[in-house]
mmCIF file of C-alpha atoms and ligand atoms in Angstrom:
data_model
loop_
_atom_site.group_PDB
_atom_site.id
_atom_site.type_symbol
_atom_site.label_atom_id
_atom_site.label_comp_id
_atom_site.label_asym_id
_atom_site.label_seq_id
_atom_site.Cartn_x
_atom_site.Cartn_y
_atom_site.Cartn_z
ATOM 1 C CA MET A 1 83.903 -179.636 136.108
ATOM 2 C CA ALA A 2 83.066 -176.498 134.223
ATOM 3 C CA SER A 3 81.804 -175.142 130.947
ATOM 4 C CA VAL A 4 84.233 -173.989 128.256
ATOM 5 C CA GLU A 5 83.385 -170.838 126.381
ATOM 6 C CA LEU A 6 85.096 -169.304 123.359
ATOM 7 C CA ARG A 7 84.249 -165.646 122.792
ATOM 8 C CA ARG A 8 85.075 -164.154 119.405
ATOM 9 C CA LEU A 9 88.334 -166.101 119.408
ATOM 10 C CA SER A 10 90.874 -165.508 116.625
ATOM 11 C CA LYS A 11 94.416 -166.657 115.935
ATOM 12 C CA ARG A 12 96.252 -165.027 113.059
ATOM 13 C CA TYR A 13 99.525 -166.100 111.478
ATOM 14 C CA GLY A 14 100.495 -163.176 109.273
ATOM 15 C CA PRO A 15 97.661 -162.699 106.796
ATOM 16 C CA LEU A 16 96.090 -166.095 107.607
ATOM 17 C CA ALA A 17 93.337 -166.339 110.210
ATOM 18 C CA ALA A 18 93.777 -169.974 111.357
ATOM 19 C CA VAL A 19 90.887 -169.368 113.787
ATOM 20 C CA ASP A 20 88.565 -166.583 112.729
ATOM 21 C CA ASP A 21 86.129 -165.012 115.190
ATOM 22 C CA VAL A 22 84.903 -168.269 116.746
ATOM 23 C CA SER A 23 82.264 -168.220 119.486
ATOM 24 C CA LEU A 24 81.094 -171.415 121.128
ATOM 25 C CA LYS A 25 79.804 -172.438 124.530
ATOM 26 C CA VAL A 26 80.252 -176.047 125.661
ATOM 27 C CA GLY A 27 78.059 -176.772 128.679
ATOM 28 C CA HIS A 28 79.560 -178.455 131.716
ATOM 29 C CA GLY A 29 79.991 -182.208 131.209
ATOM 30 C CA LEU A 30 79.205 -182.192 127.486
ATOM 31 C CA LEU A 31 81.259 -183.617 124.643
ATOM 32 C CA VAL A 32 81.641 -181.267 121.691
ATOM 33 C CA CYS A 33 83.236 -182.307 118.398
ATOM 34 C CA LEU A 34 85.052 -179.772 116.270
ATOM 35 C CA LEU A 35 84.488 -181.296 112.843
ATOM 36 C CA GLY A 36 85.975 -180.127 109.579
ATOM 37 C CA PRO A 37 88.450 -180.829 106.782
ATOM 38 C CA SER A 38 92.203 -180.676 107.244
ATOM 39 C CA GLY A 39 93.499 -177.120 107.698
ATOM 40 C CA CYS A 40 90.197 -175.611 108.895
ATOM 41 C CA GLY A 41 91.629 -174.612 112.291
ATOM 42 C CA LYS A 42 90.643 -177.475 114.619
ATOM 43 C CA THR A 43 94.055 -178.138 116.168
ATOM 44 C CA THR A 44 94.736 -174.411 116.540
ATOM 45 C CA THR A 45 91.430 -174.017 118.416
ATOM 46 C CA LEU A 46 92.335 -176.927 120.696
ATOM 47 C CA ARG A 47 95.817 -175.549 121.370
ATOM 48 C CA LEU A 48 94.272 -172.185 122.223
ATOM 49 C CA ILE A 49 91.966 -173.901 124.730
ATOM 50 C CA ALA A 50 94.896 -175.849 126.208
ATOM 51 C CA GLY A 51 96.925 -172.650 126.565
ATOM 52 C CA PHE A 52 99.823 -173.720 124.321
ATOM 53 C CA ILE A 53 99.250 -170.635 122.183
ATOM 54 C CA GLU A 54 97.809 -167.178 122.843
ATOM 55 C CA PRO A 55 94.836 -165.732 120.980
ATOM 56 C CA SER A 56 95.291 -162.748 118.653
ATOM 57 C CA SER A 57 91.912 -161.551 119.854
ATOM 58 C CA GLY A 58 88.976 -162.878 121.841
ATOM 59 C CA GLU A 59 88.736 -164.795 125.085
ATOM 60 C CA ILE A 60 88.418 -168.274 126.555
ATOM 61 C CA LEU A 61 86.541 -168.907 129.779
ATOM 62 C CA VAL A 62 86.420 -172.078 131.861
ATOM 63 C CA GLY A 63 83.408 -171.768 134.135
ATOM 64 C CA ASP A 64 83.539 -168.076 134.990
ATOM 65 C CA ARG A 65 87.327 -167.992 135.036
ATOM 66 C CA MET A 66 89.063 -166.205 132.158
ATOM 67 C CA VAL A 67 91.970 -168.427 131.065
ATOM 68 C CA SER A 68 92.957 -166.778 127.756
ATOM 69 C CA SER A 69 92.852 -163.280 126.375
ATOM 70 C CA PRO A 70 95.432 -161.359 124.332
ATOM 71 C CA ALA A 71 96.408 -159.588 127.564
ATOM 72 C CA ARG A 72 96.843 -162.658 129.740
ATOM 73 C CA THR A 73 97.113 -166.381 129.091
ATOM 74 C CA LEU A 74 97.150 -168.854 131.935
ATOM 75 C CA PRO A 75 99.886 -171.497 131.344
ATOM 76 C CA PRO A 76 98.709 -175.011 130.404
ATOM 77 C CA GLU A 77 99.734 -176.589 133.722
ATOM 78 C CA GLN A 78 97.422 -174.237 135.620
ATOM 79 C CA ARG A 79 94.350 -175.094 133.565
ATOM 80 C CA ASN A 80 93.424 -178.486 134.971
ATOM 81 C CA MET A 81 93.063 -179.883 131.465
ATOM 82 C CA SER A 82 94.316 -183.113 129.881
ATOM 83 C CA MET A 83 95.135 -183.250 126.206
ATOM 84 C CA ILE A 84 95.529 -186.370 124.091
ATOM 85 C CA PHE A 85 97.546 -185.982 120.914
ATOM 86 C CA GLN A 86 97.160 -187.867 117.675
ATOM 87 C CA SER A 87 100.467 -189.661 118.353
ATOM 88 C CA TYR A 88 99.469 -190.661 121.970
ATOM 89 C CA ALA A 89 102.947 -189.557 123.185
ATOM 90 C CA LEU A 90 103.358 -192.463 125.653
ATOM 91 C CA TRP A 91 106.731 -192.872 127.367
ATOM 92 C CA PRO A 92 108.350 -195.904 125.741
ATOM 93 C CA HIS A 93 110.587 -196.721 128.718
ATOM 94 C CA MET A 94 107.702 -196.786 131.209
ATOM 95 C CA THR A 95 105.236 -199.624 131.708
ATOM 96 C CA VAL A 96 101.524 -199.142 131.149
ATOM 97 C CA ALA A 97 101.018 -198.726 134.912
ATOM 98 C CA GLU A 98 103.800 -196.143 135.137
ATOM 99 C CA ASN A 99 102.501 -194.259 132.123
ATOM 100 C CA VAL A 100 98.962 -194.145 133.491
ATOM 101 C CA ALA A 101 100.027 -193.164 137.023
ATOM 102 C CA TYR A 102 102.518 -190.543 135.824
ATOM 103 C CA GLY A 103 100.268 -187.507 136.333
ATOM 104 C CA LEU A 104 99.539 -188.551 139.917
ATOM 105 C CA THR A 105 103.221 -189.240 140.704
ATOM 106 C CA LEU A 106 104.011 -185.704 139.517
ATOM 107 C CA ARG A 107 101.441 -184.306 141.898
ATOM 108 C CA LYS A 108 103.154 -185.984 144.846
ATOM 109 C CA ILE A 109 100.076 -187.908 145.885
ATOM 110 C CA ASP A 110 100.672 -190.683 148.469
ATOM 111 C CA ARG A 111 101.434 -194.166 147.176
ATOM 112 C CA GLU A 112 98.353 -195.822 148.572
ATOM 113 C CA THR A 113 95.983 -193.376 146.861
ATOM 114 C CA ILE A 114 97.909 -193.717 143.604
ATOM 115 C CA ALA A 115 97.683 -197.518 143.741
ATOM 116 C CA LYS A 116 93.946 -197.348 144.353
ATOM 117 C CA LYS A 117 93.243 -194.859 141.563
ATOM 118 C CA LEU A 118 95.517 -196.734 139.179
ATOM 119 C CA ALA A 119 93.754 -200.046 139.785
ATOM 120 C CA ALA A 120 90.364 -198.432 139.229
ATOM 121 C CA MET A 121 91.479 -196.695 136.018
ATOM 122 C CA LEU A 122 93.133 -199.832 134.584
ATOM 123 C CA ALA A 123 89.903 -201.715 135.267
ATOM 124 C CA THR A 124 87.731 -199.064 133.593
ATOM 125 C CA THR A 125 89.882 -198.989 130.497
ATOM 126 C CA HIS A 126 90.278 -202.813 130.394
ATOM 127 C CA LEU A 127 94.039 -202.605 130.767
ATOM 128 C CA GLN A 128 94.647 -204.691 133.917
ATOM 129 C CA ALA A 129 96.240 -207.520 131.966
ATOM 130 C CA PHE A 130 98.728 -205.135 130.338
ATOM 131 C CA ALA A 131 99.842 -203.172 133.402
ATOM 132 C CA GLU A 132 103.452 -204.419 133.288
ATOM 133 C CA ARG A 133 103.921 -204.221 129.524
ATOM 134 C CA TYR A 134 105.722 -201.454 127.673
ATOM 135 C CA PRO A 135 103.949 -199.353 125.003
ATOM 136 C CA GLY A 136 105.986 -201.079 122.273
ATOM 137 C CA GLU A 137 104.357 -204.385 123.288
ATOM 138 C CA LEU A 138 100.802 -203.093 122.773
ATOM 139 C CA SER A 139 98.474 -202.828 119.784
ATOM 140 C CA GLY A 140 97.347 -199.420 118.537
ATOM 141 C CA GLY A 141 94.008 -199.708 120.299
ATOM 142 C CA GLN A 142 95.633 -200.662 123.588
ATOM 143 C CA GLN A 143 98.038 -197.719 123.310
ATOM 144 C CA GLN A 144 95.053 -195.499 122.687
ATOM 145 C CA ARG A 145 93.421 -196.765 125.872
ATOM 146 C CA VAL A 146 96.620 -196.079 127.818
ATOM 147 C CA ALA A 147 96.595 -192.494 126.527
ATOM 148 C CA LEU A 148 92.957 -192.136 127.607
ATOM 149 C CA ALA A 149 93.630 -193.683 131.016
ATOM 150 C CA ARG A 150 96.623 -191.409 131.563
ATOM 151 C CA ALA A 151 94.562 -188.336 130.679
ATOM 152 C CA LEU A 152 91.572 -189.320 132.820
ATOM 153 C CA ILE A 153 93.375 -190.416 135.992
ATOM 154 C CA VAL A 154 94.291 -186.846 136.962
ATOM 155 C CA GLU A 155 90.561 -185.988 136.961
ATOM 156 C CA PRO A 156 90.858 -182.976 134.683
ATOM 157 C CA GLU A 157 88.113 -180.387 134.469
ATOM 158 C CA THR A 158 88.417 -180.488 130.716
ATOM 159 C CA LEU A 159 89.556 -183.192 128.334
ATOM 160 C CA LEU A 160 90.975 -182.237 124.928
ATOM 161 C CA LEU A 161 91.366 -184.846 122.189
ATOM 162 C CA ASP A 162 93.021 -184.180 118.824
ATOM 163 C CA GLU A 163 92.038 -186.808 116.226
ATOM 164 C CA PRO A 164 92.594 -189.495 118.882
ATOM 165 C CA LEU A 165 91.554 -192.417 116.679
ATOM 166 C CA SER A 166 93.205 -191.505 113.391
ATOM 167 C CA ASN A 167 96.096 -193.952 113.837
ATOM 168 C CA LEU A 168 93.823 -196.957 114.273
ATOM 169 C CA ASP A 169 92.524 -199.231 111.545
ATOM 170 C CA ALA A 170 88.874 -198.939 110.534
ATOM 171 C CA ASN A 171 87.389 -201.700 112.738
ATOM 172 C CA LEU A 172 89.173 -200.608 115.854
ATOM 173 C CA ARG A 173 88.368 -196.977 115.165
ATOM 174 C CA GLU A 174 84.684 -197.814 115.218
ATOM 175 C CA GLU A 175 84.997 -199.781 118.446
ATOM 176 C CA MET A 176 87.024 -197.039 120.143
ATOM 177 C CA ARG A 177 84.392 -194.398 119.316
ATOM 178 C CA PHE A 178 82.007 -196.204 121.611
ATOM 179 C CA GLU A 179 84.775 -196.579 124.174
ATOM 180 C CA VAL A 180 85.425 -192.832 124.190
ATOM 181 C CA ARG A 181 81.711 -192.195 124.593
ATOM 182 C CA ARG A 182 81.399 -194.792 127.363
ATOM 183 C CA LEU A 183 84.284 -193.243 129.320
ATOM 184 C CA HIS A 184 82.783 -189.805 128.783
ATOM 185 C CA ASP A 185 79.437 -190.975 130.163
ATOM 186 C CA GLN A 186 81.213 -192.438 133.169
ATOM 187 C CA TYR A 187 83.366 -189.402 134.033
ATOM 188 C CA ARG A 188 81.481 -186.492 132.415
ATOM 189 C CA TYR A 189 84.464 -184.225 131.933
ATOM 190 C CA THR A 190 83.746 -181.340 129.598
ATOM 191 C CA THR A 191 85.358 -182.672 126.436
ATOM 192 C CA VAL A 192 86.479 -181.032 123.204
ATOM 193 C CA TYR A 193 87.093 -183.672 120.553
ATOM 194 C CA VAL A 194 88.678 -182.795 117.230
ATOM 195 C CA THR A 195 88.039 -184.941 114.171
ATOM 196 C CA HIS A 196 87.680 -184.738 110.385
ATOM 197 C CA ASP A 197 85.492 -187.878 110.350
ATOM 198 C CA GLN A 198 81.774 -187.091 110.362
ATOM 199 C CA SER A 199 80.637 -190.541 111.501
ATOM 200 C CA GLU A 200 83.068 -190.367 114.426
ATOM 201 C CA ALA A 201 81.539 -187.020 115.381
ATOM 202 C CA MET A 202 77.995 -188.392 115.008
ATOM 203 C CA THR A 203 78.630 -191.328 117.347
ATOM 204 C CA THR A 204 80.538 -189.505 120.073
ATOM 205 C CA ALA A 205 79.228 -185.933 120.317
ATOM 206 C CA ASP A 206 76.492 -184.142 122.243
ATOM 207 C CA LEU A 207 77.217 -181.107 120.121
ATOM 208 C CA ILE A 208 78.985 -180.794 116.754
ATOM 209 C CA ALA A 209 80.635 -177.581 115.572
ATOM 210 C CA VAL A 210 81.375 -177.808 111.845
ATOM 211 C CA MET A 211 84.417 -175.687 110.956
ATOM 212 C CA ASN A 212 85.424 -174.253 107.597
ATOM 213 C CA ALA A 213 88.366 -171.922 106.958
ATOM 214 C CA GLY A 214 88.773 -170.906 110.605
ATOM 215 C CA LYS A 215 85.071 -170.297 111.250
ATOM 216 C CA ILE A 216 82.250 -172.329 112.753
ATOM 217 C CA GLU A 217 79.716 -172.808 109.933
ATOM 218 C CA GLN A 218 77.122 -174.463 112.135
ATOM 219 C CA ALA A 219 76.904 -175.806 115.679
ATOM 220 C CA GLY A 220 74.163 -178.118 116.857
ATOM 221 C CA THR A 221 73.259 -181.625 117.966
ATOM 222 C CA PRO A 222 74.218 -184.444 115.562
ATOM 223 C CA GLU A 223 70.532 -184.655 114.556
ATOM 224 C CA GLU A 224 70.351 -180.945 113.789
ATOM 225 C CA ILE A 225 73.539 -180.979 111.741
ATOM 226 C CA TYR A 226 72.427 -184.053 109.824
ATOM 227 C CA ASP A 227 68.758 -183.215 109.285
ATOM 228 C CA ARG A 228 68.954 -179.447 109.042
ATOM 229 C CA PRO A 229 72.289 -178.401 107.514
ATOM 230 C CA ARG A 230 72.344 -174.652 107.106
ATOM 231 C CA SER A 231 74.977 -174.216 104.438
ATOM 232 C CA GLU A 232 76.099 -176.007 101.318
ATOM 233 C CA PHE A 233 79.463 -176.639 102.969
ATOM 234 C CA VAL A 234 77.858 -178.444 105.930
ATOM 235 C CA ALA A 235 75.488 -180.480 103.733
ATOM 236 C CA ARG A 236 78.357 -181.597 101.484
ATOM 237 C CA PHE A 237 80.741 -182.292 104.355
ATOM 238 C CA ILE A 238 78.262 -184.459 106.267
ATOM 239 C CA GLY A 239 77.524 -186.326 103.024
ATOM 240 C CA SER A 240 74.705 -188.568 101.745
ATOM 241 C CA SER A 241 72.868 -185.550 100.328
ATOM 242 C CA ASN A 242 71.758 -184.461 96.892
ATOM 243 C CA ILE A 243 72.329 -180.754 96.387
ATOM 244 C CA VAL A 244 70.251 -179.158 93.633
ATOM 245 C CA LYS A 245 69.926 -175.552 92.538
ATOM 246 C CA GLY A 246 67.008 -173.484 91.314
ATOM 247 C CA LYS A 247 65.606 -169.975 90.937
ATOM 248 C CA ASN A 248 63.510 -168.734 93.850
ATOM 249 C CA LEU A 249 59.823 -168.388 92.988
ATOM 250 C CA ASP A 250 58.700 -166.939 96.328
ATOM 251 C CA HIS A 251 59.783 -167.168 99.993
ATOM 252 C CA SER A 252 59.545 -170.950 100.178
ATOM 253 C CA ARG A 253 59.575 -172.399 96.651
ATOM 254 C CA VAL A 254 62.316 -173.005 94.114
ATOM 255 C CA ALA A 255 61.878 -173.749 90.402
ATOM 256 C CA PHE A 256 63.283 -177.219 89.934
ATOM 257 C CA ALA A 257 62.878 -179.814 87.163
ATOM 258 C CA GLY A 258 59.607 -178.277 85.971
ATOM 259 C CA THR A 259 57.985 -178.080 89.412
ATOM 260 C CA ALA A 260 57.805 -175.574 92.247
ATOM 261 C CA LEU A 261 59.797 -177.292 94.971
ATOM 262 C CA ARG A 262 58.611 -176.276 98.425
ATOM 263 C CA CYS A 263 61.505 -176.048 100.910
ATOM 264 C CA GLU A 264 62.260 -175.373 104.537
ATOM 265 C CA GLY A 265 65.374 -173.819 106.066
ATOM 266 C CA ALA A 266 66.819 -170.559 104.805
ATOM 267 C CA LYS A 267 64.284 -167.893 103.849
ATOM 268 C CA LEU A 268 64.319 -167.374 100.087
ATOM 269 C CA VAL A 269 64.622 -164.016 98.389
ATOM 270 C CA PRO A 270 62.339 -164.011 95.313
ATOM 271 C CA GLY A 271 64.377 -163.708 92.119
ATOM 272 C CA GLY A 272 67.567 -165.141 93.661
ATOM 273 C CA GLU A 273 68.980 -168.655 93.306
ATOM 274 C CA THR A 274 69.162 -171.245 96.068
ATOM 275 C CA ALA A 275 70.879 -174.571 96.688
ATOM 276 C CA VAL A 276 68.635 -177.199 98.275
ATOM 277 C CA SER A 277 69.879 -180.277 100.137
ATOM 278 C CA ILE A 278 67.841 -183.499 100.075
ATOM 279 C CA ARG A 279 69.130 -186.606 101.855
ATOM 280 C CA GLN A 280 69.312 -189.727 99.704
ATOM 281 C CA HIS A 281 67.095 -191.712 102.062
ATOM 282 C CA ASP A 282 64.474 -188.972 102.414
ATOM 283 C CA ILE A 283 63.387 -189.220 98.768
ATOM 284 C CA ARG A 284 60.476 -191.550 98.029
ATOM 285 C CA LEU A 285 60.527 -193.555 94.851
ATOM 286 C CA LEU A 286 57.061 -194.184 93.327
ATOM 287 C CA THR A 287 56.251 -196.408 90.377
ATOM 288 C CA ALA A 288 53.036 -194.565 89.506
ATOM 289 C CA PRO A 289 52.287 -190.836 89.562
ATOM 290 C CA PRO A 290 50.838 -189.926 92.986
ATOM 291 C CA GLN A 291 47.580 -188.042 93.702
ATOM 292 C CA THR A 292 49.365 -184.982 95.027
ATOM 293 C CA VAL A 293 51.685 -183.206 92.661
ATOM 294 C CA GLU A 294 53.531 -180.951 95.080
ATOM 295 C CA ASN A 295 57.259 -181.741 95.213
ATOM 296 C CA VAL A 296 56.872 -184.606 92.749
ATOM 297 C CA VAL A 297 59.336 -184.959 89.873
ATOM 298 C CA PRO A 298 59.282 -187.578 87.071
ATOM 299 C CA ALA A 299 62.523 -189.515 86.637
ATOM 300 C CA THR A 300 64.142 -192.510 84.962
ATOM 301 C CA VAL A 301 66.139 -195.234 86.728
ATOM 302 C CA MET A 302 69.711 -195.114 85.409
ATOM 303 C CA ARG A 303 71.106 -197.885 87.596
ATOM 304 C CA GLN A 304 70.533 -199.474 90.969
ATOM 305 C CA VAL A 305 72.600 -201.633 93.311
ATOM 306 C CA PHE A 306 71.519 -204.002 96.064
ATOM 307 C CA LEU A 307 73.296 -203.218 99.341
ATOM 308 C CA GLY A 308 71.745 -205.876 101.581
ATOM 309 C CA GLY A 309 69.647 -203.690 103.858
ATOM 310 C CA SER A 310 68.880 -201.096 101.222
ATOM 311 C CA ARG A 311 68.993 -200.370 97.512
ATOM 312 C CA ASP A 312 70.961 -197.493 96.075
ATOM 313 C CA TYR A 313 69.460 -195.854 92.952
ATOM 314 C CA MET A 314 70.799 -193.324 90.500
ATOM 315 C CA VAL A 315 67.883 -191.616 88.749
ATOM 316 C CA GLU A 316 67.827 -188.916 86.105
ATOM 317 C CA ILE A 317 65.369 -186.056 85.952
ATOM 318 C CA ALA A 318 64.695 -183.254 83.448
ATOM 319 C CA GLY A 319 67.818 -181.426 82.311
ATOM 320 C CA GLY A 320 69.988 -184.533 82.752
ATOM 321 C CA ILE A 321 70.304 -183.954 86.522
ATOM 322 C CA GLN A 322 71.150 -187.148 88.427
ATOM 323 C CA LEU A 323 70.056 -187.837 91.977
ATOM 324 C CA ARG A 324 70.924 -190.655 94.368
ATOM 325 C CA VAL A 325 68.068 -192.273 96.225
ATOM 326 C CA VAL A 326 68.351 -194.913 98.949
ATOM 327 C CA VAL A 327 65.225 -197.014 99.584
ATOM 328 C CA PRO A 328 64.412 -200.330 101.312
ATOM 329 C CA ALA A 329 65.936 -203.305 99.490
ATOM 330 C CA GLU A 330 62.477 -204.735 98.643
ATOM 331 C CA GLN A 331 61.878 -201.847 96.274
ATOM 332 C CA ASP A 332 63.383 -203.434 93.181
ATOM 333 C CA ILE A 333 62.750 -201.353 90.046
ATOM 334 C CA PRO A 334 64.532 -202.224 86.777
ATOM 335 C CA GLN A 335 66.950 -199.958 84.975
ATOM 336 C CA GLY A 336 65.219 -197.734 82.405
ATOM 337 C CA ALA A 337 61.878 -197.712 84.259
ATOM 338 C CA ALA A 338 59.891 -194.492 84.648
ATOM 339 C CA VAL A 339 59.489 -193.439 88.290
ATOM 340 C CA TRP A 340 58.244 -190.440 90.255
ATOM 341 C CA LEU A 341 60.253 -188.895 93.034
ATOM 342 C CA HIS A 342 58.460 -187.460 96.009
ATOM 343 C CA LEU A 343 60.691 -184.919 97.748
ATOM 344 C CA PRO A 344 58.915 -184.183 101.064
ATOM 345 C CA PRO A 345 59.100 -180.406 101.736
ATOM 346 C CA GLU A 346 60.273 -180.947 105.327
ATOM 347 C CA HIS A 347 63.339 -182.745 103.924
ATOM 348 C CA CYS A 348 64.144 -180.149 101.273
ATOM 349 C CA ARG A 349 66.517 -177.836 103.117
ATOM 350 C CA ALA A 350 67.220 -174.480 101.477
ATOM 351 C CA LEU A 351 70.867 -173.640 102.149
ATOM 352 C CA VAL A 352 72.782 -170.423 102.540
ATOM 353 C CA GLY A 353 76.118 -169.720 100.849
HETATM 354 P P1 ADP B 1 93.390 -178.589 111.350
HETATM 355 O O1 ADP B 1 93.777 -179.084 112.691
HETATM 356 O O2 ADP B 1 91.927 -178.302 111.208
HETATM 357 O O3 ADP B 1 93.881 -179.472 110.228
HETATM 358 P P2 ADP B 1 95.193 -176.393 111.966
HETATM 359 O O4 ADP B 1 94.539 -175.728 113.116
HETATM 360 O O5 ADP B 1 96.346 -177.265 112.255
HETATM 361 O O6 ADP B 1 94.092 -177.163 111.097
HETATM 362 O O7 ADP B 1 95.683 -175.270 110.941
HETATM 363 C C1 ADP B 1 94.832 -174.249 110.467
HETATM 364 C C2 ADP B 1 95.612 -173.363 109.503
HETATM 365 O O8 ADP B 1 96.564 -172.623 110.216
HETATM 366 C C3 ADP B 1 96.373 -174.115 108.435
HETATM 367 O O9 ADP B 1 96.312 -173.388 107.243
HETATM 368 C C4 ADP B 1 97.780 -174.162 108.995
HETATM 369 O O10 ADP B 1 98.722 -174.264 107.955
HETATM 370 C C5 ADP B 1 97.871 -172.844 109.721
HETATM 371 N N1 ADP B 1 98.800 -172.860 110.867
HETATM 372 C C6 ADP B 1 98.679 -173.637 111.973
HETATM 373 N N2 ADP B 1 99.699 -173.404 112.837
HETATM 374 C C7 ADP B 1 100.485 -172.472 112.248
HETATM 375 C C8 ADP B 1 101.701 -171.795 112.614
HETATM 376 N N3 ADP B 1 102.323 -172.064 113.787
HETATM 377 N N4 ADP B 1 102.218 -170.899 111.761
HETATM 378 C C9 ADP B 1 101.604 -170.614 110.595
HETATM 379 N N5 ADP B 1 100.467 -171.203 110.172
HETATM 380 C C10 ADP B 1 99.912 -172.115 110.983
HETATM 381 MG MG1 MG B 2 94.768 -180.913 113.194
#
């Protein structure tokens, strides 16, 4: 196993920079998710790592071995990597066992060793019962497991996954996220996992790199990305945030709805304007004005819905600005009621860009 490092990596197609000056280090044995909307450069980054395409500039290192640079690109078969495509690409005329063992057969490993490794891999991926079936006789989730088993059996140094769950229906997708994570924990191959689904990234990744227009906007643990988004793009992409704007009063406070909203995150330039992200569930809803007045804003309940475990409010503050607030279901306040919002400063994240 080895780390994977991208150093100022770019891939240009004519005037378009599909990957634009990306630097990222994935520690040995970690699972990183490249997360971003369609067209942001995820697949291109993965194909650069796999060696299917050459960088326009920059380098890729695996451990301390340089595998890609504009001067020299090591071919995919010499990289000791396995890649799983969105379409799985299983061989329809081969059984599950033959598909899974294929990489070992190619490497001319003796039959006994192959049989042993195959049995172990089929057991790990819960495919024993399907060993003699053909891909066409399997469900989507089972085909997905075959693709995973086939990629893992060759014991790659690095595992590359491109939207591996996007062909599955919602329930199965959720189940398979945990499966991918379980297999990762068992084998600990350095893994680069591409997805446009933020909850998939949250459940599987050690590290998330949020991409936008060929660049990494922010890289960090799922907690960091969720709790401390740095840019408006990241806050909006991860979702469940209110994003409000105000004039900067000093280095840490923004004029907002008649109060001076104290924020953390980006340092404010007095006189400028800043967007602030506040998660829906980080706002406290009070039915009487509190003792402290810092970061408190009066509001009116516009509507609320009961969601079982929680209650989802839409409230309106000065200037007709609407905010969503998620609180415990017990907090049942009627439509039209006056409320006070407490926006804790540690949850008000000043954003850049
Ligand atoms: P993602 O996987 O995030 O959806 P891609 O990496 O596939 O995005 O594509 C990033 C951008 O690069 C897109 O605008 C895409 O159209 C462009 N692109 C990808 N491959 C090529 C290519 N071979 N030639 C020209 N443009 C390409
Ligand atoms: Mg893609």
